[in-house]
Coordinates of C-alpha atoms and ligand atoms in Angstrom, one line a residue:
M1 CA 0.0 0.0 0.0
K2 CA 1.4 3.4 -1.0
I3 CA 0.3 6.7 0.5
L4 CA 1.6 9.9 -1.1
A5 CA 1.4 13.3 0.7
I6 CA 1.7 16.5 -1.3
N7 CA 2.5 19.8 0.4
G8 CA 1.3 23.0 -1.3
S9 CA 3.1 25.3 1.1
H10 CA 5.8 27.6 -0.2
R11 CA 7.7 26.6 3.0
A12 CA 9.0 23.1 2.9
G13 CA 9.1 21.3 6.3
Q14 CA 7.0 23.9 8.1
N15 CA 3.5 23.7 9.6
T16 CA 1.6 22.1 6.7
A17 CA 4.5 19.6 6.2
K18 CA 4.4 18.8 9.9
L19 CA 0.7 17.9 9.8
L20 CA 1.2 15.8 6.6
S21 CA 4.1 14.0 8.3
L22 CA 2.0 13.0 11.2
A23 CA -0.6 11.4 8.9
L24 CA 2.2 9.6 7.1
E25 CA 3.8 8.5 10.4
E26 CA 0.5 6.7 11.4
A27 CA 0.1 5.2 8.0
Q28 CA 3.7 3.9 8.0
A29 CA 3.1 2.4 11.4
R30 CA 0.3 0.4 9.9
G31 CA 2.5 -1.0 7.1
A32 CA 2.0 1.7 4.4
E33 CA 4.9 2.8 2.2
T34 CA 4.8 6.6 2.4
E35 CA 6.3 9.6 0.7
L36 CA 6.0 13.4 1.2
V37 CA 6.4 15.6 -1.8
E38 CA 7.1 19.2 -1.3
L39 CA 5.7 21.1 -4.3
S40 CA 8.1 24.0 -3.5
E41 CA 11.0 21.8 -4.4
L42 CA 9.6 20.9 -7.8
N43 CA 9.5 22.8 -11.1
I44 CA 5.8 22.8 -11.9
K45 CA 4.7 25.4 -14.5
Y46 CA 1.2 26.8 -14.8
C47 CA -1.3 25.0 -17.0
S48 CA -1.1 26.9 -20.3
G49 CA -4.7 26.1 -21.3
C50 CA -3.6 24.5 -24.5
N51 CA -6.4 21.9 -24.1
R52 CA -4.2 19.1 -25.4
C53 CA -5.5 16.9 -22.6
L54 CA -9.1 17.2 -24.0
G55 CA -8.4 14.6 -26.7
K56 CA -5.6 12.5 -25.1
P57 CA -4.5 12.1 -21.5
M58 CA -1.3 14.1 -22.3
C59 CA 0.2 17.4 -21.3
S60 CA 2.2 19.6 -23.6
I61 CA 4.4 20.8 -20.7
D62 CA 7.5 18.8 -19.8
D63 CA 8.4 19.4 -16.2
D64 CA 8.3 17.7 -12.8
M65 CA 4.6 17.2 -13.0
T66 CA 5.2 14.2 -15.3
Q67 CA 7.0 12.4 -12.5
L68 CA 4.5 13.5 -9.9
K69 CA 1.5 12.2 -11.9
E70 CA 3.3 8.8 -12.1
K71 CA 3.6 8.9 -8.3
M72 CA -0.1 9.7 -8.0
L73 CA -1.1 6.9 -10.3
E74 CA 1.1 4.4 -8.3
A75 CA -0.4 5.6 -4.9
D76 CA -3.4 4.0 -3.2
G77 CA -4.0 7.1 -1.2
I78 CA -3.1 10.8 -1.7
I79 CA -3.2 13.5 1.0
L80 CA -3.1 17.1 -0.1
G81 CA -2.1 19.8 2.3
S82 CA -2.2 23.6 1.8
P83 CA -1.9 26.7 3.9
D84 CA -4.9 28.9 3.9
Y85 CA -4.1 32.0 1.8
F86 CA -7.0 34.5 1.6
S87 CA -9.5 31.7 2.3
N88 CA -8.2 29.5 -0.5
V89 CA -5.3 27.2 -1.3
T90 CA -2.0 28.7 -2.1
A91 CA -1.3 29.6 -5.7
R92 CA 1.3 26.8 -5.7
T93 CA -1.4 24.2 -4.7
K94 CA -3.8 25.6 -7.3
C95 CA -1.2 25.4 -10.0
F96 CA -0.7 21.7 -9.1
I97 CA -4.5 21.1 -9.1
D98 CA -4.8 22.5 -12.6
R99 CA -1.9 20.4 -13.9
T100 CA -3.7 17.2 -12.9
R101 CA -6.3 17.9 -15.6
P102 CA -4.8 15.2 -18.0
L103 CA -5.6 12.6 -15.3
H104 CA -9.3 13.6 -15.5
M105 CA -10.4 14.8 -18.9
T106 CA -10.6 11.7 -21.1
S107 CA -11.2 9.4 -18.1
N108 CA -10.8 9.7 -14.3
Q109 CA -7.5 7.9 -13.9
L110 CA -7.4 8.4 -10.1
K111 CA -11.0 7.0 -9.7
G112 CA -11.4 4.8 -6.6
K113 CA -8.2 5.9 -4.9
V114 CA -8.5 7.3 -1.4
G115 CA -8.0 11.0 -0.7
G116 CA -7.5 13.2 2.3
F117 CA -6.8 16.8 2.9
L118 CA -5.7 19.3 5.5
T119 CA -5.3 23.1 5.9
M120 CA -2.9 25.1 7.9
S121 CA -3.9 28.7 8.8
G122 CA -2.6 31.6 10.8
L123 CA -5.9 32.6 12.4
D124 CA -9.1 30.8 13.6
N125 CA -12.2 31.4 11.6
C126 CA -10.4 33.0 8.8
G127 CA -11.0 30.8 5.7
A128 CA -9.7 27.4 6.6
E129 CA -13.1 25.7 5.9
A130 CA -13.2 27.3 2.4
T131 CA -9.6 26.1 1.8
N132 CA -10.5 22.6 2.8
A133 CA -13.6 22.8 0.5
V134 CA -11.4 23.5 -2.5
M135 CA -9.3 20.4 -1.8
E136 CA -12.4 18.2 -1.1
Q137 CA -13.8 19.3 -4.5
F138 CA -10.5 18.5 -6.1
F139 CA -10.7 14.9 -4.9
A140 CA -14.4 14.7 -5.8
T141 CA -13.7 15.8 -9.3
H142 CA -11.2 13.0 -9.7
E143 CA -13.8 10.6 -8.3
M144 CA -11.6 9.7 -5.4
L145 CA -13.0 8.4 -2.1
I146 CA -12.6 11.0 0.6
V147 CA -11.6 10.2 4.2
H148 CA -13.0 12.5 6.9
P149 CA -11.0 11.5 10.0
R150 CA -12.9 11.1 13.3
P151 CA -10.9 10.2 16.4
E152 CA -12.8 8.1 19.0
G153 CA -14.7 10.0 21.6
P154 CA -16.5 13.4 21.3
V155 CA -16.5 15.2 18.0
I156 CA -13.7 17.8 18.0
A157 CA -13.8 19.1 14.4
S158 CA -15.2 18.4 11.0
S159 CA -12.0 18.8 9.1
I160 CA -8.2 19.2 9.8
T161 CA -7.5 22.9 10.2
G162 CA -4.2 23.7 12.0
S163 CA -4.0 27.2 13.5
L164 CA -1.2 29.3 14.9
M165 CA -3.6 31.4 17.0
A166 CA -3.8 30.4 20.7
G167 CA -6.6 32.7 21.7
M168 CA -6.6 36.3 23.1
K169 CA -5.0 37.8 26.2
D170 CA -5.6 41.4 27.3
G171 CA -7.2 42.1 23.9
K172 CA -4.2 40.8 21.9
P173 CA -3.9 37.6 20.0
R174 CA -1.5 34.9 21.4
W175 CA 0.5 32.9 18.9
R176 CA 1.7 29.3 18.8
R177 CA 5.3 28.8 17.8
S178 CA 4.2 26.0 15.5
V179 CA 1.3 23.7 14.8
D180 CA 2.9 21.3 17.3
E181 CA 1.2 23.4 20.0
D182 CA -2.3 23.1 18.3
P183 CA -4.3 20.9 20.6
I184 CA -6.6 19.5 17.8
A185 CA -5.1 19.4 14.3
P186 CA -2.2 17.1 15.0
A187 CA -4.6 14.5 16.5
L188 CA -6.8 14.7 13.5
A189 CA -3.9 14.5 11.1
R190 CA -2.8 11.3 12.8
Q191 CA -6.4 10.0 12.6
L192 CA -6.3 10.7 8.9
G193 CA -3.3 8.4 8.4
K194 CA -5.1 5.6 10.4
D195 CA -8.4 6.0 8.7
M196 CA -6.9 6.1 5.2
V197 CA -5.0 2.8 5.8
E198 CA -8.2 1.3 7.1
L199 CA -10.3 2.3 4.1
I200 CA -7.6 1.2 1.6
Q201 CA -7.5 -2.2 3.4
K202 CA -11.3 -2.5 3.2
L203 CA -11.2 -1.7 -0.5
S204 CA -8.5 -4.2 -1.4
Ligands
FMN1 C1 -0.3 35.7 1.5 C2 -0.8 35.0 2.7 C3 -2.2 35.0 2.9 C4 -2.7 34.4 4.1 N1 -4.0 34.3 4.3 C5 -4.5 33.8 5.4 C6 -5.9 33.7 5.6 O1 -6.7 34.1 4.8 N2 -6.4 33.1 6.8 C7 -5.5 32.6 7.7 O2 -6.0 32.1 8.8 N3 -4.2 32.7 7.5 C8 -3.6 33.2 6.4 N4 -2.3 33.2 6.2 C9 -1.4 32.6 7.2 C10 -0.9 31.2 6.7 O3 -2.1 30.3 6.5 C11 -0.1 30.5 7.9 O4 1.0 31.3 8.1 C12 0.3 29.1 7.6 O5 0.8 28.6 8.8 C13 1.3 28.8 6.6 O6 1.6 27.4 6.5 P1 3.2 26.9 6.4 O7 3.8 27.1 7.8 O8 3.1 25.5 6.1 O9 3.8 27.7 5.4 C14 -1.8 33.8 5.1 C15 -0.4 33.9 4.8 C16 0.1 34.5 3.7 C17 1.6 34.6 3.5

């Protein structure tokens, strides 16, 4: 079983990567082969809108997306993570999303694979749900099966949204040094790794 995580942050190894790594850690502990791809370390150009992929599952651009699409096709599960930028995914993440069009236009080549997503944000209630919705729609468009992690016990969130805000004190916001100090998102990210392995096992 292969699980691929893709980080759409411009900052490799930072908060979004940390959450993705927790999901992969849990998946690996359950026997999955895992890999984290940092989009910021790849050369992925914008879709040019040439529409070559309408007729054939091909792209006219030759860059690192060719190899990344191969990795996606080999994976049983794909996790996409993005920071919340203006209540949306980063432009880097959107560029990646657009470039997956050849996997979708003539047939859905990722159909039936398992998908999961998470958002990292600076503030609470400042667009993370909208950011997650973009990624959920991405997986739905590819006809992938989406995991919504739910740890045992009381409901704590409906999606994985890390935040750097630790509340207010004396009228001023207090900040976490990193998502490691977020009391909720790391637990949900771990649960995503567990639930993803479980669903892939049920499907196989
Ligand atoms: C251009 C820009 C726009 C941002 N927009 C938002 C926003 O709308 N809401 C929010 O909560 N945080 C916003 N942030 C904060 C980032 O989501 C936050 O810093 C996040 O931790 C980045 O993830 P990273 O550490 O993986 O890079 C923005 C940051 C930048 C640079």
